[in-house]
PDB file of C-alpha atoms in Angstrom:
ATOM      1  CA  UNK F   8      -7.699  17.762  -6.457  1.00 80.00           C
ATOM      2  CA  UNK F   9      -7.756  14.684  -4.578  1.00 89.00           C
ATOM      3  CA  UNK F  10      -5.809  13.936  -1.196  1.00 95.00           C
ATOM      4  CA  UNK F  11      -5.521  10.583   0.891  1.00 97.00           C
ATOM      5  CA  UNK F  12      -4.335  10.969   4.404  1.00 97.00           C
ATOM      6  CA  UNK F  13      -3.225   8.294   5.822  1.00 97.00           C
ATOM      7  CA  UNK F  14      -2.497   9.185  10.014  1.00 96.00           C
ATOM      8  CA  UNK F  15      -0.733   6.166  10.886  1.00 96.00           C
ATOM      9  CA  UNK F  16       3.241   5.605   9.602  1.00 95.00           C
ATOM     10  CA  UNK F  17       3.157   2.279  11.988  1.00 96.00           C
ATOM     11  CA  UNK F  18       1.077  -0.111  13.481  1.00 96.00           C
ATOM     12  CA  UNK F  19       1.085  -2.667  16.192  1.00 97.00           C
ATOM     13  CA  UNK F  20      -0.943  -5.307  16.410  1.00 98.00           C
ATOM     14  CA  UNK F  21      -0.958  -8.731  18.751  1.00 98.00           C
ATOM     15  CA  UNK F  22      -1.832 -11.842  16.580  1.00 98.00           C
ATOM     16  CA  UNK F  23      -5.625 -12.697  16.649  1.00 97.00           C
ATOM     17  CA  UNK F  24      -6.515  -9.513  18.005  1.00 98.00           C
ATOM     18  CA  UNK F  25      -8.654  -6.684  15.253  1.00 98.00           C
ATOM     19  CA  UNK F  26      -6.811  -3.713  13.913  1.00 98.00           C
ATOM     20  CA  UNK F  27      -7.932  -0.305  12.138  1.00 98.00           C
ATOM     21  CA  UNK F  28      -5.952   1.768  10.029  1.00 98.00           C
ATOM     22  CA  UNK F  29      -6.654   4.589   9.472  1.00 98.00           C
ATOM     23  CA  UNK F  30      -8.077   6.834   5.795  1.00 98.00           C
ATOM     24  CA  UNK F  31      -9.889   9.742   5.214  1.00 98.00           C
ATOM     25  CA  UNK F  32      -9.949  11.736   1.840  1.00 97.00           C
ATOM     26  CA  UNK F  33     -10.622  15.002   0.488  1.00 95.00           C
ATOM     27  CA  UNK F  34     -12.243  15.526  -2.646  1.00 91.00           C
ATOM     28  CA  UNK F  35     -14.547  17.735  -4.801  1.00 88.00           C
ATOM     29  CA  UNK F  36     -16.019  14.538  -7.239  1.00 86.00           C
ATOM     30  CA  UNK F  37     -19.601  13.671  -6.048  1.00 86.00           C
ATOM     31  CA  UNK F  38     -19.003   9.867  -6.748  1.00 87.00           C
ATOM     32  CA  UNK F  39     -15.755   8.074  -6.554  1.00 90.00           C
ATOM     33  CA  UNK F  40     -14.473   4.411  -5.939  1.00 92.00           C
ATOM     34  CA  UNK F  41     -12.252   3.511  -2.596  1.00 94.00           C
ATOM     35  CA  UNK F  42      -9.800   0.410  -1.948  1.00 95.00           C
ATOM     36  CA  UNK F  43      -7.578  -0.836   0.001  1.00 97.00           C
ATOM     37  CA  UNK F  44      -4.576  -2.596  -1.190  1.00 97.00           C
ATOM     38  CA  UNK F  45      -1.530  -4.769   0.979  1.00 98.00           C
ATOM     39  CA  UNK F  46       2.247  -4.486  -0.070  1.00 97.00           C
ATOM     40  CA  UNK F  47       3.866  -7.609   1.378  1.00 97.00           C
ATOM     41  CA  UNK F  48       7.597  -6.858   1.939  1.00 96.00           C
ATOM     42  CA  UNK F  49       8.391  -8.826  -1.668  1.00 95.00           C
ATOM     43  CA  UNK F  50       6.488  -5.737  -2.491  1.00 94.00           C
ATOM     44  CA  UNK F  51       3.716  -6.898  -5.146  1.00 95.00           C
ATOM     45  CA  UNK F  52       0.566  -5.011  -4.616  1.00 96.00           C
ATOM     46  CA  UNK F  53      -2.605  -6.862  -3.381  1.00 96.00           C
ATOM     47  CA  UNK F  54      -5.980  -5.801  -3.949  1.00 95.00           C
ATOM     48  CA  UNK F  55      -7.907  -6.469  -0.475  1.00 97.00           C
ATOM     49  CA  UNK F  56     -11.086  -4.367  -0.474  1.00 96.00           C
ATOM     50  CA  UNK F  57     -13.786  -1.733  -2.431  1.00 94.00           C
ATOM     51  CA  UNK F  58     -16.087   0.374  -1.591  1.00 94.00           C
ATOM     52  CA  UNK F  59     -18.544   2.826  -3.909  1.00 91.00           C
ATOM     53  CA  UNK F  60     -19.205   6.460  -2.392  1.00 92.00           C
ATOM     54  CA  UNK F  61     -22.833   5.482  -3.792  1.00 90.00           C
ATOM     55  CA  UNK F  62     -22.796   2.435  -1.197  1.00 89.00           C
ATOM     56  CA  UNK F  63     -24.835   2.418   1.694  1.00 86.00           C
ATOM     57  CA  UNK F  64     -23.202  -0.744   3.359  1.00 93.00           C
ATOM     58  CA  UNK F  65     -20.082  -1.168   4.318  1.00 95.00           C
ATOM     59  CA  UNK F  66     -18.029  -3.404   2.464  1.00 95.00           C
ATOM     60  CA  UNK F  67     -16.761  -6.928   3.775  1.00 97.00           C
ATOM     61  CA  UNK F  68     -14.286  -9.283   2.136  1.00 96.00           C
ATOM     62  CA  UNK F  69     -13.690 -12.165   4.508  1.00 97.00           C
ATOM     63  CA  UNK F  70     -11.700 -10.779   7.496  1.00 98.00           C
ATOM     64  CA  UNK F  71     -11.598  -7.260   6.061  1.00 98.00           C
ATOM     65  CA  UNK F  72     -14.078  -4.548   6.030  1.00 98.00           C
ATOM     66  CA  UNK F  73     -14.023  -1.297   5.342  1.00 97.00           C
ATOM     67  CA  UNK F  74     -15.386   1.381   8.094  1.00 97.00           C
ATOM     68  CA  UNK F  75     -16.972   4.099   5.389  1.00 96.00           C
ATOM     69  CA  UNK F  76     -18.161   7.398   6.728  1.00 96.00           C
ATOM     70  CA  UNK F  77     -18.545   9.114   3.799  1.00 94.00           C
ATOM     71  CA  UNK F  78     -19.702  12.498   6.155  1.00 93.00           C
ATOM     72  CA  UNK F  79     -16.716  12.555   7.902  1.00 95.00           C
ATOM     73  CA  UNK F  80     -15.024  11.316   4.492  1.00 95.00           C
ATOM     74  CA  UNK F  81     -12.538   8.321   6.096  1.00 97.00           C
ATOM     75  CA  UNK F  82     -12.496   4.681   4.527  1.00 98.00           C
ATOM     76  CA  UNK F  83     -11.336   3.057   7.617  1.00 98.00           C
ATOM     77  CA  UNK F  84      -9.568  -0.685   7.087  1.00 98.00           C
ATOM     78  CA  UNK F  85     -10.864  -2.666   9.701  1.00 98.00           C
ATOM     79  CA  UNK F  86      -8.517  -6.101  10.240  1.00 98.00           C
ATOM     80  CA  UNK F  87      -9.958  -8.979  12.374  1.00 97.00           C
ATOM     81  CA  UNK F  88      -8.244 -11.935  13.835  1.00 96.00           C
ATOM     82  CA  UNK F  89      -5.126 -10.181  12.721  1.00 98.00           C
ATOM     83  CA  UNK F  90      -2.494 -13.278  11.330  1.00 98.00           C
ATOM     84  CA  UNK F  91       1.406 -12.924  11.040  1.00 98.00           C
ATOM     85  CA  UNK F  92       0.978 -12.858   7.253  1.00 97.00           C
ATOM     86  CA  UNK F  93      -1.197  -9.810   7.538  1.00 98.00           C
ATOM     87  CA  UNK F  94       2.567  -7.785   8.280  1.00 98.00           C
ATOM     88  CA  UNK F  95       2.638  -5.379   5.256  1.00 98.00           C
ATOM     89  CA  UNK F  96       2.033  -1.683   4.113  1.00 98.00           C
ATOM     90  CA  UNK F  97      -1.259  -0.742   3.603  1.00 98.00           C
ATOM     91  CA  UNK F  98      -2.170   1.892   1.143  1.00 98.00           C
ATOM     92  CA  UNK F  99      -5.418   3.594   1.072  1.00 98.00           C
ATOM     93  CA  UNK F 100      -6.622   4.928  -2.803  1.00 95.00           C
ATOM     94  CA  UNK F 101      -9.089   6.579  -4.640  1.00 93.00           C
ATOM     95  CA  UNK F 102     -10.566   7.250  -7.965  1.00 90.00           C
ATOM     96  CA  UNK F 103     -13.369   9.671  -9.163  1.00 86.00           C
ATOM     97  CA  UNK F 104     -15.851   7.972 -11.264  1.00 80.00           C
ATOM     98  CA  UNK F 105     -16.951  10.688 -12.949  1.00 73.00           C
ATOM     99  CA  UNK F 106     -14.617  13.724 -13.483  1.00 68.00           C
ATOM    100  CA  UNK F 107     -10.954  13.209 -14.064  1.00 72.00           C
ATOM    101  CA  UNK F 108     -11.880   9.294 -14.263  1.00 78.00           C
ATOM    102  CA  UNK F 109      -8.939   7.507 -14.471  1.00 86.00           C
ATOM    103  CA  UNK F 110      -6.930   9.399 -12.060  1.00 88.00           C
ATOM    104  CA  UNK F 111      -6.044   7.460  -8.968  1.00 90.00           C
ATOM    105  CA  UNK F 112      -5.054   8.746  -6.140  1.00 94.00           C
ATOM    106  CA  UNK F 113      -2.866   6.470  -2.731  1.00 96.00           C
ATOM    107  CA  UNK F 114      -1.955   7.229   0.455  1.00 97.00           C
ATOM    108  CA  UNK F 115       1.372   7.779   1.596  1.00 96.00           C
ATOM    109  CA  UNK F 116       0.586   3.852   3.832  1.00 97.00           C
ATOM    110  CA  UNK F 117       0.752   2.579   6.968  1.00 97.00           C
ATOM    111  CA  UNK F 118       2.688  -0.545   8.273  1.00 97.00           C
ATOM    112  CA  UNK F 119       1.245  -3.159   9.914  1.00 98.00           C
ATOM    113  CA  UNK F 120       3.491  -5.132  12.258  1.00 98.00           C
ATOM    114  CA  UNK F 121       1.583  -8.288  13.736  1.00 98.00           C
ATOM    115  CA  UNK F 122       3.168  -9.784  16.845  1.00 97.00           C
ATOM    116  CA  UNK F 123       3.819 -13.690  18.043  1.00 96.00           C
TER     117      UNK F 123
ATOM    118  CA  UNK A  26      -3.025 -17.059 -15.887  1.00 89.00           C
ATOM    119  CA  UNK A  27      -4.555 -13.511 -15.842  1.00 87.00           C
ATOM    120  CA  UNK A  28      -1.564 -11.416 -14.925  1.00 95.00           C
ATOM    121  CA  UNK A  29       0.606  -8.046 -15.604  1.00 97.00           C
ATOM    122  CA  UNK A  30       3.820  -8.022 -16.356  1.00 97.00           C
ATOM    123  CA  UNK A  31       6.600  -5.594 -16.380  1.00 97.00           C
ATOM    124  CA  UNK A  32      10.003  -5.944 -17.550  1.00 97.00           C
ATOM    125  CA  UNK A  33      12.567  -5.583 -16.357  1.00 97.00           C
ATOM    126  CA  UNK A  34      12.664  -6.246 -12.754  1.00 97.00           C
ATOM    127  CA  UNK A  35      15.551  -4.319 -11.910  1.00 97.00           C
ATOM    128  CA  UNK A  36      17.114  -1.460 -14.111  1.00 97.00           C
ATOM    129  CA  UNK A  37      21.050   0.145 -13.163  1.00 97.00           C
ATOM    130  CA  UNK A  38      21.790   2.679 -15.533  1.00 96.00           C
ATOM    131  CA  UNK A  39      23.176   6.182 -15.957  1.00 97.00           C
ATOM    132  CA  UNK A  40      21.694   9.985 -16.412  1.00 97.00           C
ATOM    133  CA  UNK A  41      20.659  10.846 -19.910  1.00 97.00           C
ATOM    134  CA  UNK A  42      20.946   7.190 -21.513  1.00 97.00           C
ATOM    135  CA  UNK A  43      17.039   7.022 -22.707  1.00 97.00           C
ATOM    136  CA  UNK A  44      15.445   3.285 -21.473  1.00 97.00           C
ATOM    137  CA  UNK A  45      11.902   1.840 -21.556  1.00 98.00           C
ATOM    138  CA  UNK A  46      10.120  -0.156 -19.213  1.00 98.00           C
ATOM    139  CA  UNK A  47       7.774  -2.625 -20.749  1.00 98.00           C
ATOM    140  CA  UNK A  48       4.099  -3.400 -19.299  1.00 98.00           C
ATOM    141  CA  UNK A  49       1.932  -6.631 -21.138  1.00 98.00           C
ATOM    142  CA  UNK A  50      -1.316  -7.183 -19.922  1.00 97.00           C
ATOM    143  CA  UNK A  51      -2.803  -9.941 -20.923  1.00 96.00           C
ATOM    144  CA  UNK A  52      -6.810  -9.991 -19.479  1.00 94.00           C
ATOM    145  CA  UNK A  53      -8.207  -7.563 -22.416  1.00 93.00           C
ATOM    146  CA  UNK A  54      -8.295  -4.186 -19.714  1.00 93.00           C
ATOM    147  CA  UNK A  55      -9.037  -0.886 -21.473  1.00 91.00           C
ATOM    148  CA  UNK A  56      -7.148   1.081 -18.643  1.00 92.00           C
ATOM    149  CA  UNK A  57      -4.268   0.906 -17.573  1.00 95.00           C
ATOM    150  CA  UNK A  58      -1.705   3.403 -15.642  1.00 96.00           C
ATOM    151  CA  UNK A  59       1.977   3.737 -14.052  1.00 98.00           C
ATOM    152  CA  UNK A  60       2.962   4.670 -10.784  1.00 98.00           C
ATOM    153  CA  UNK A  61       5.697   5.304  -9.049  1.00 98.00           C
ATOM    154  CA  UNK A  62       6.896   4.311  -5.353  1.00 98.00           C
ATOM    155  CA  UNK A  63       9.244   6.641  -2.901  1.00 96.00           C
ATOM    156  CA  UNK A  64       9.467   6.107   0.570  1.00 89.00           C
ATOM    157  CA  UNK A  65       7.156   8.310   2.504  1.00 86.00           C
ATOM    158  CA  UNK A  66       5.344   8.999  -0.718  1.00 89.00           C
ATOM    159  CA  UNK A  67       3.663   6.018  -1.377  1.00 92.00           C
ATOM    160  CA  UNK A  68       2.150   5.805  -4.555  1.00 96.00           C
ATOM    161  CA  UNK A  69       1.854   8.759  -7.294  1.00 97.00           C
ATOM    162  CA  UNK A  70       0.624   8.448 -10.809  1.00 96.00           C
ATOM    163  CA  UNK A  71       2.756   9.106 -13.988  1.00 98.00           C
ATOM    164  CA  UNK A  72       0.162   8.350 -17.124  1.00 97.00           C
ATOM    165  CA  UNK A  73      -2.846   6.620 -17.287  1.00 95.00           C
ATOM    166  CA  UNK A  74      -4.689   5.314 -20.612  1.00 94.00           C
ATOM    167  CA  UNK A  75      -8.259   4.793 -20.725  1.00 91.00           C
ATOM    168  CA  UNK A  76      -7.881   2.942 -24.172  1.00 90.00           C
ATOM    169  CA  UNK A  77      -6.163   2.653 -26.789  1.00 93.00           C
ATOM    170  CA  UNK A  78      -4.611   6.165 -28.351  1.00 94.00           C
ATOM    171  CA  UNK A  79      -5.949   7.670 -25.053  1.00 91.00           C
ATOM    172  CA  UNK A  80      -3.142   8.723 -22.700  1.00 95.00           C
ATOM    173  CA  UNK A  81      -3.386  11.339 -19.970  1.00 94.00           C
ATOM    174  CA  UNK A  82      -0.948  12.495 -17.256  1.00 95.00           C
ATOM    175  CA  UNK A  83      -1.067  11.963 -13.441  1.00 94.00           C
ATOM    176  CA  UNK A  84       0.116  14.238 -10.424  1.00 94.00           C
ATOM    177  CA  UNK A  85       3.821  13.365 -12.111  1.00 97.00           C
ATOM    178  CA  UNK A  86       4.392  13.107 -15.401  1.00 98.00           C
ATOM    179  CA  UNK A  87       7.379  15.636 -15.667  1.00 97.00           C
ATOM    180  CA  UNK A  88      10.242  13.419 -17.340  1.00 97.00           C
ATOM    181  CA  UNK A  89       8.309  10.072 -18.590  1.00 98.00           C
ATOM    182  CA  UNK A  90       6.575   9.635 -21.823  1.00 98.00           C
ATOM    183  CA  UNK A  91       4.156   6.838 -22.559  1.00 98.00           C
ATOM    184  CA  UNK A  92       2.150   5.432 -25.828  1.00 96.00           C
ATOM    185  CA  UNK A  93      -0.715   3.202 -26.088  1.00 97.00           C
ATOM    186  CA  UNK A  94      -0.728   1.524 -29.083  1.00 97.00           C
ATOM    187  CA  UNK A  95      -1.808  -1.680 -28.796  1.00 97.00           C
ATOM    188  CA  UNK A  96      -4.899  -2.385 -26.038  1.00 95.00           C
ATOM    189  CA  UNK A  97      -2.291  -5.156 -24.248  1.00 97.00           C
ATOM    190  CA  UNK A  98       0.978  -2.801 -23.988  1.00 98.00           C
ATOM    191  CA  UNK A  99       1.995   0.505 -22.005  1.00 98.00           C
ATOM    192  CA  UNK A 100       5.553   0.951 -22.095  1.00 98.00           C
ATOM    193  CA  UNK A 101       6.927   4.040 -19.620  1.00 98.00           C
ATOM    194  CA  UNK A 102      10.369   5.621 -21.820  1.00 98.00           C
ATOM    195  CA  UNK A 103      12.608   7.810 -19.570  1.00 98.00           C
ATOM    196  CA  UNK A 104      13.767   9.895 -23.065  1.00 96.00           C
ATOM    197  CA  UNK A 105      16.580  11.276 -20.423  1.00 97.00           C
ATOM    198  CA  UNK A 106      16.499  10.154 -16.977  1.00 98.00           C
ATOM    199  CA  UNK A 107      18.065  11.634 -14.223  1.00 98.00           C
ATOM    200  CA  UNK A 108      18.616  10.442 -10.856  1.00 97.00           C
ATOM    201  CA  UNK A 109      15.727  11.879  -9.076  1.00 97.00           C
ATOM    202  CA  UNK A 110      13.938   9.325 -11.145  1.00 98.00           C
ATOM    203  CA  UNK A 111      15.397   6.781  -9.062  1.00 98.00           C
ATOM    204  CA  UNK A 112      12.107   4.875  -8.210  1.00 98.00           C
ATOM    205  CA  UNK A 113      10.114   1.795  -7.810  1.00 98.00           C
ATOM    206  CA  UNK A 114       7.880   1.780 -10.815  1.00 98.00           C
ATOM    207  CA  UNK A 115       4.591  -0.241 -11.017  1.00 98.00           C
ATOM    208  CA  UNK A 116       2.682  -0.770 -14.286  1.00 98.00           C
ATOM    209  CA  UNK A 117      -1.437  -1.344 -13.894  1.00 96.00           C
ATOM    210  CA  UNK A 118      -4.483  -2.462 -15.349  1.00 95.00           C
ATOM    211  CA  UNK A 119      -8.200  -2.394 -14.587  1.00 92.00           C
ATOM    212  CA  UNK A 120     -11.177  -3.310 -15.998  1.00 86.00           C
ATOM    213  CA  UNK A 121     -13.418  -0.933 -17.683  1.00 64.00           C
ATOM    214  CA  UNK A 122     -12.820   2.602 -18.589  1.00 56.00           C
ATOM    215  CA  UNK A 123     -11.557   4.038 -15.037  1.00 57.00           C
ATOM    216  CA  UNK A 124     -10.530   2.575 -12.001  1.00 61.00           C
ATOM    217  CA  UNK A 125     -13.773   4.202 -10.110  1.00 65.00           C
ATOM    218  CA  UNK A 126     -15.480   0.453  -9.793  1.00 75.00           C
ATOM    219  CA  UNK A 127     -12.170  -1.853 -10.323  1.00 86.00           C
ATOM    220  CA  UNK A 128      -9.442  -2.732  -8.502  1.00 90.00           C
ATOM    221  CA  UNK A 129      -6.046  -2.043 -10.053  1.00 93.00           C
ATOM    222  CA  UNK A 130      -3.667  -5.041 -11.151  1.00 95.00           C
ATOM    223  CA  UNK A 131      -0.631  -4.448 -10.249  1.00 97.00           C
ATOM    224  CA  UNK A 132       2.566  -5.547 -11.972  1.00 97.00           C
ATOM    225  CA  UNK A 133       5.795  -6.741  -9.781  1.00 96.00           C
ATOM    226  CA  UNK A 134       7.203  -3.536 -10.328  1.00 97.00           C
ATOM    227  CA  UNK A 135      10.523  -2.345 -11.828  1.00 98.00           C
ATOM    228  CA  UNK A 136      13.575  -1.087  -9.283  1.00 97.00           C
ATOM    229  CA  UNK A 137      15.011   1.507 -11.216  1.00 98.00           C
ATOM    230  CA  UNK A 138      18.135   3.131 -10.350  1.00 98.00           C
ATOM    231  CA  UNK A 139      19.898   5.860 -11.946  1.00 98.00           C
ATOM    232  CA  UNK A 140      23.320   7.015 -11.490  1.00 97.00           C
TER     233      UNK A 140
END
């Protein structure tokens, strides 16, 4: 079975200053996908990064990147030059590429408050 | 525009009276999945399809049913809901047969309520 922990039920973070929220997992699957993905208070769902267990760099997409430790199994989100529109849930997932593909698996989330 | 829609948006109705949510996706994605949304719970899969005729359960599939017929459509029917289904429901798709290397995308998700 797969499990997402996600530590942090709330963040604070001053605008233009870097924020990490927290992820690790637990699995048995040798290979498996992990993303990131931002719920806006409208509440659509927001892809924002990936990264491959089978990945040796970390991933970046623009201001995000994605702290992987795959020893310690966490996925950390790593936010820089945190904005106002960056206040949202964040929800930490996974998916085995290999047995029981097609299961996915989130985090219970964390929200990110940015302040003025 | 490359989207996913579900339908409706908001859903009142009462225990036992069956309903279906609809899901339409229209960028040609083999899988797709449903998921529900409690607070504190964040999100927990109901069914996924890999493909067409292919349907498989998640961590909560007691009380839905799905079907895959066409590659575009995934409807969710509640044969007899009750109102610990009371839920934010979110329809997905990916690329691909599994989610392992693609991002999910994500409906606007269905409030559904059930007294």
């Amino acid at each position: 079975a797969q499990k997402i922990t996600q530590t942090q039920p709330g963040m604070f973070v001053q605008e233009k200053e870097a924020v990490t929220l927290d992820c690790t997992y637990d699995t048995s699957d040798q290979s498996y996908g992990l993303f990131w993905y931002k719920q806006p208070s409208s509440g659509e769902m927001i892809f924002l990064i990936y990264q491959g267990s089978y990945d040796e760099q970390n991933a970046t997409e623009g201001r995000y990147s994605l702290n992987f430790q795959k020893a310690r199994k966490s996925a950390n989100l790593v936010i820089s030059a945190s904005q106002l529109g960056d206040s949202a849930m964040y929800f930490c997932a996974m998916s085995p590429i290999n047995t029981n593909a097609g299961k996915s698996t989130f985090g219970d989330g964390t929200t990110l408050t940015v302040k003025p | 525009e490359a989207q996913v829609t579900q339908n409706p948006r908001y859903l009142i109705t009462v225990t036992g009276k069956k309903l279906t949510v609809t899901c339409s996706q229209n960028m040609n994605h083999e899988y797709m999945s449903w998921y529900r949304q409690d607070p504190g719970l964040g999100l927990r899969q109901i069914y996924y399809s890999m493909n067409v005729e292919v349907t498989d359960k998640g961590d909560v599939p007691e009380g839905y049913k799905v079907s895959r017929k066409e590659k575009r459509n995934f409807p969710l029917i509640l044969e007899s809901p009750s109102p610990n289904q009371t839920s934010l429901y979110f329809c997905a798709s990916s690329a691909g047969s599994g989610t392992a290397y693609s991002p999910l995308h994500f409906g606007n998700g269905t409030r559904l309520t059930v007294t």
